[in-house]
mmCIF file of C-alpha atoms in Angstrom:
data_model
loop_
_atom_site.group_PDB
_atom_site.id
_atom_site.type_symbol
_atom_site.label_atom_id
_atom_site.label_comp_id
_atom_site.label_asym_id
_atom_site.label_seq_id
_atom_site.Cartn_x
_atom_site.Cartn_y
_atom_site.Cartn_z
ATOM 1 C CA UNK A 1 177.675 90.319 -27.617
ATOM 2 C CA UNK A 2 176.693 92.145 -30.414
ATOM 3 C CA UNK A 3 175.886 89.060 -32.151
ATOM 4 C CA UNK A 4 173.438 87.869 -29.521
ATOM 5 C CA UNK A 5 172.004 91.028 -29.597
ATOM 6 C CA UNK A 6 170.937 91.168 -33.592
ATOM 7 C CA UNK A 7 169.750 87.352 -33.029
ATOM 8 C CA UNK A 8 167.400 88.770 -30.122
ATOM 9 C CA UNK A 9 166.313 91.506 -32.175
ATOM 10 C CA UNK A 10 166.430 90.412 -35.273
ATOM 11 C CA UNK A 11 162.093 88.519 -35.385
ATOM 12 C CA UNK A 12 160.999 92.531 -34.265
ATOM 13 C CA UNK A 13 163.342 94.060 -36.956
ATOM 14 C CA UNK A 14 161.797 91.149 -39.400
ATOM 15 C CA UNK A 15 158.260 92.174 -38.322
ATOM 16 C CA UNK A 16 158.630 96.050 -38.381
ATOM 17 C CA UNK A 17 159.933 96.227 -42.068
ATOM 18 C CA UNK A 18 157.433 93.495 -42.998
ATOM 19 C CA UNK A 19 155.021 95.910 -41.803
ATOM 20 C CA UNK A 20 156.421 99.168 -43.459
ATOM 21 C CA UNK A 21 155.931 97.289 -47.070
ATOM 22 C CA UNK A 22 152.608 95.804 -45.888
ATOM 23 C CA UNK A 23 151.059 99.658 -45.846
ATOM 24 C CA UNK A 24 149.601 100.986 -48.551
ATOM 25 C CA UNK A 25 151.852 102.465 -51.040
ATOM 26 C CA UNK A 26 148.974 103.354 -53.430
ATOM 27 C CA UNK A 27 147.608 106.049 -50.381
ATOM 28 C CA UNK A 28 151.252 108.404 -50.627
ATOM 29 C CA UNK A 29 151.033 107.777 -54.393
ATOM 30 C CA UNK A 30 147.619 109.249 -54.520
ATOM 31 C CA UNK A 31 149.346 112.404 -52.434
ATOM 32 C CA UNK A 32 151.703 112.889 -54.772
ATOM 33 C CA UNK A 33 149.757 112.932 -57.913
ATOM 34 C CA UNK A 34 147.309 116.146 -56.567
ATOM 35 C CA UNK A 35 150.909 117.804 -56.033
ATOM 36 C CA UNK A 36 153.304 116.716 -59.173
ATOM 37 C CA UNK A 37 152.601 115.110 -62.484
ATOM 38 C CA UNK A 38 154.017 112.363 -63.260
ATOM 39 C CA UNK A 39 156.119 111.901 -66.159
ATOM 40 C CA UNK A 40 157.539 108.395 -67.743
ATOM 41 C CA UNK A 41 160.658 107.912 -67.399
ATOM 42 C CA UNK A 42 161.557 107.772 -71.705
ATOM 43 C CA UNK A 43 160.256 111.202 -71.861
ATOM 44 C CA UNK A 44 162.898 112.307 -69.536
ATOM 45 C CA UNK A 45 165.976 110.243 -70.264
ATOM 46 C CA UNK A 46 164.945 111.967 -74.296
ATOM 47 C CA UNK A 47 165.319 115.192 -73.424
ATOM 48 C CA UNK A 48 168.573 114.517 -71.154
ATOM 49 C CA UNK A 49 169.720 113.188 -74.455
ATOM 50 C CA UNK A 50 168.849 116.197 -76.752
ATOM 51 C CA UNK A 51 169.983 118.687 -74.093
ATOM 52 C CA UNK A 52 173.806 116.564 -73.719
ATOM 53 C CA UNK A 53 174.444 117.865 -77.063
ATOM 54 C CA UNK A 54 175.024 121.487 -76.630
ATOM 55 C CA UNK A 55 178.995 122.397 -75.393
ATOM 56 C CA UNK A 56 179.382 123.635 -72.137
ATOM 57 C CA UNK A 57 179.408 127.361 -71.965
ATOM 58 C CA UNK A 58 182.870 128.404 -71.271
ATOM 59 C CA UNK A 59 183.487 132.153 -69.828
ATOM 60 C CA UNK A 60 186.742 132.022 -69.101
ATOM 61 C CA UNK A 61 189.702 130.786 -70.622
ATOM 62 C CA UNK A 62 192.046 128.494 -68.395
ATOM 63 C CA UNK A 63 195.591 127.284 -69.170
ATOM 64 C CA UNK A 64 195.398 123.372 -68.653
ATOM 65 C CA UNK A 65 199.107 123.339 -67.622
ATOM 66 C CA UNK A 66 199.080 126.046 -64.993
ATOM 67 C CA UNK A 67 195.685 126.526 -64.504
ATOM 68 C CA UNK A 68 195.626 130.196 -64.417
ATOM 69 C CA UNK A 69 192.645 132.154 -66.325
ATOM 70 C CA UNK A 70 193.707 135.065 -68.999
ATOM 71 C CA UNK A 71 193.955 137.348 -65.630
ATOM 72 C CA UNK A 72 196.530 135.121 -64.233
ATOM 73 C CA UNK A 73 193.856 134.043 -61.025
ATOM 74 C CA UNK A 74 193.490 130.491 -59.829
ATOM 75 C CA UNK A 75 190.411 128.274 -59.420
ATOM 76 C CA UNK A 76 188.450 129.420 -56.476
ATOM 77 C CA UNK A 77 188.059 125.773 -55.555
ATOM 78 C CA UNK A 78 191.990 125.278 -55.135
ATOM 79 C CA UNK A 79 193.427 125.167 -52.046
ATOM 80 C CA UNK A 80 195.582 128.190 -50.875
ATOM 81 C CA UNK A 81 198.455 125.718 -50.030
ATOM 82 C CA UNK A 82 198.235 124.014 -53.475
ATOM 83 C CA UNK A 83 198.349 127.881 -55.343
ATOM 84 C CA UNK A 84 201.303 128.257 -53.680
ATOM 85 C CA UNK A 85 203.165 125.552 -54.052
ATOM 86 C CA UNK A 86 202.194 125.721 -58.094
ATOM 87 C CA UNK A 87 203.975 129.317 -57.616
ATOM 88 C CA UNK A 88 206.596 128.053 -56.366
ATOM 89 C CA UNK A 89 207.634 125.461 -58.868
ATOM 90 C CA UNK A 90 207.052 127.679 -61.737
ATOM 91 C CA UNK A 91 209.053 130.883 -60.296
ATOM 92 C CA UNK A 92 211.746 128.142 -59.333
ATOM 93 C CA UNK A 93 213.980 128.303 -62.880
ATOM 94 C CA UNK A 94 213.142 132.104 -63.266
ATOM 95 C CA UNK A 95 215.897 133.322 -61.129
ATOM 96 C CA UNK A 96 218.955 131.481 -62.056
ATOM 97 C CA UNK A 97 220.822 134.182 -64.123
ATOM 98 C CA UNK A 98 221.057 136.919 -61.477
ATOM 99 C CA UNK A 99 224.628 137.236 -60.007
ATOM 100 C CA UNK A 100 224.735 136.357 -56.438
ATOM 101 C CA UNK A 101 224.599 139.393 -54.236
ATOM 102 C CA UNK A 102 227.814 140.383 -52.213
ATOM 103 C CA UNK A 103 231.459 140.593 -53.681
ATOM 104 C CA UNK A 104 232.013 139.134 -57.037
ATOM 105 C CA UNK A 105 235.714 138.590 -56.954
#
Protein backbone atom coordinates (compact mmCIF):
# COMPACT_ATOMS: atom_id res chain seq x y z
CA UNK A 1 0.00 0.00 0.00
CA UNK A 2 2.60 2.11 0.96
CA UNK A 3 4.30 1.45 -2.18
CA UNK A 4 1.42 2.60 -4.34
CA UNK A 5 1.22 5.44 -2.35
CA UNK A 6 5.04 6.91 -2.93
CA UNK A 7 4.44 5.92 -6.80
CA UNK A 8 1.22 8.28 -6.65
CA UNK A 9 3.04 10.85 -4.93
CA UNK A 10 6.16 10.58 -5.94
CA UNK A 11 5.77 13.33 -9.77
CA UNK A 12 4.40 16.16 -6.83
CA UNK A 13 7.33 15.27 -4.43
CA UNK A 14 9.64 15.41 -7.82
CA UNK A 15 8.09 18.82 -8.69
CA UNK A 16 8.08 20.48 -5.17
CA UNK A 17 11.90 19.91 -4.51
CA UNK A 18 12.58 20.77 -8.17
CA UNK A 19 11.02 23.91 -7.26
CA UNK A 20 12.75 24.57 -3.82
CA UNK A 21 16.32 24.48 -5.83
CA UNK A 22 14.77 26.42 -8.75
CA UNK A 23 14.42 29.69 -6.21
CA UNK A 24 16.88 31.94 -5.92
CA UNK A 25 19.59 31.08 -3.61
CA UNK A 26 21.57 34.28 -4.40
CA UNK A 27 18.30 36.44 -2.65
CA UNK A 28 18.94 34.56 1.22
CA UNK A 29 22.66 34.90 0.41
CA UNK A 30 22.31 38.57 -0.06
CA UNK A 31 20.37 38.45 3.62
CA UNK A 32 22.98 36.97 5.14
CA UNK A 33 25.84 39.04 4.06
CA UNK A 34 24.10 42.60 5.64
CA UNK A 35 23.99 40.30 8.91
CA UNK A 36 27.44 38.10 9.07
CA UNK A 37 30.67 38.29 7.19
CA UNK A 38 31.70 35.79 5.51
CA UNK A 39 34.86 34.12 6.07
CA UNK A 40 36.71 31.32 3.70
CA UNK A 41 36.78 28.38 4.89
CA UNK A 42 41.16 28.07 5.05
CA UNK A 43 41.06 30.95 7.33
CA UNK A 44 39.06 28.97 9.72
CA UNK A 45 40.23 25.39 9.47
CA UNK A 46 44.05 27.64 10.27
CA UNK A 47 43.14 28.85 13.27
CA UNK A 48 41.32 25.46 14.44
CA UNK A 49 44.78 24.21 13.74
CA UNK A 50 46.86 26.77 15.79
CA UNK A 51 44.30 26.74 18.62
CA UNK A 52 44.47 22.36 18.75
CA UNK A 53 47.83 22.89 20.06
CA UNK A 54 47.38 24.18 23.48
CA UNK A 55 46.63 21.11 26.33
CA UNK A 56 43.42 21.00 27.73
CA UNK A 57 43.14 22.85 30.96
CA UNK A 58 42.87 20.35 33.64
CA UNK A 59 41.41 21.55 37.24
CA UNK A 60 41.11 18.62 38.81
CA UNK A 61 43.03 15.66 39.18
CA UNK A 62 41.18 12.22 38.49
CA UNK A 63 42.44 8.68 39.22
CA UNK A 64 42.01 6.79 35.77
CA UNK A 65 41.46 3.48 37.67
CA UNK A 66 38.78 4.56 40.09
CA UNK A 67 37.84 7.63 38.80
CA UNK A 68 37.65 9.54 41.93
CA UNK A 69 39.10 13.31 42.03
CA UNK A 70 41.81 14.22 44.96
CA UNK A 71 38.43 14.75 47.19
CA UNK A 72 37.44 11.25 46.64
CA UNK A 73 33.95 12.58 44.48
CA UNK A 74 32.82 10.94 41.29
CA UNK A 75 32.08 12.39 37.84
CA UNK A 76 28.88 14.27 37.95
CA UNK A 77 28.02 12.64 34.65
CA UNK A 78 28.12 8.99 36.23
CA UNK A 79 25.24 7.32 36.99
CA UNK A 80 24.27 6.88 40.74
CA UNK A 81 23.87 3.07 40.10
CA UNK A 82 27.31 2.82 38.38
CA UNK A 83 29.06 4.92 41.69
CA UNK A 84 27.78 2.38 43.58
CA UNK A 85 28.46 -0.53 42.19
CA UNK A 86 32.34 0.88 41.67
CA UNK A 87 31.99 1.13 45.69
CA UNK A 88 31.12 -1.90 45.99
CA UNK A 89 33.81 -3.79 44.18
CA UNK A 90 36.52 -1.81 45.68
CA UNK A 91 35.25 -2.07 49.51
CA UNK A 92 34.72 -5.87 48.56
CA UNK A 93 38.51 -7.25 49.68
CA UNK A 94 38.68 -4.56 52.51
CA UNK A 95 36.88 -6.55 55.05
CA UNK A 96 38.24 -9.98 54.98
CA UNK A 97 40.45 -9.94 58.16
CA UNK A 98 37.78 -9.08 60.75
CA UNK A 99 36.77 -12.14 62.89
CA UNK A 100 33.27 -13.12 62.34
CA UNK A 101 30.98 -11.74 64.97
CA UNK A 102 29.36 -14.22 67.53
CA UNK A 103 31.27 -17.04 69.51
CA UNK A 104 34.71 -17.84 68.39
CA UNK A 105 35.12 -21.28 69.81
Amino acid sequence: MRAEKRKKNAPKELARLQSILKTNTDAVMDEVKDIVTVVPADKVTEKKDSEGESKMDMDKQRSSKTLLDEHGQYPIWMNPRQRKRLKAKRCKGKNKNKPPKGLAW
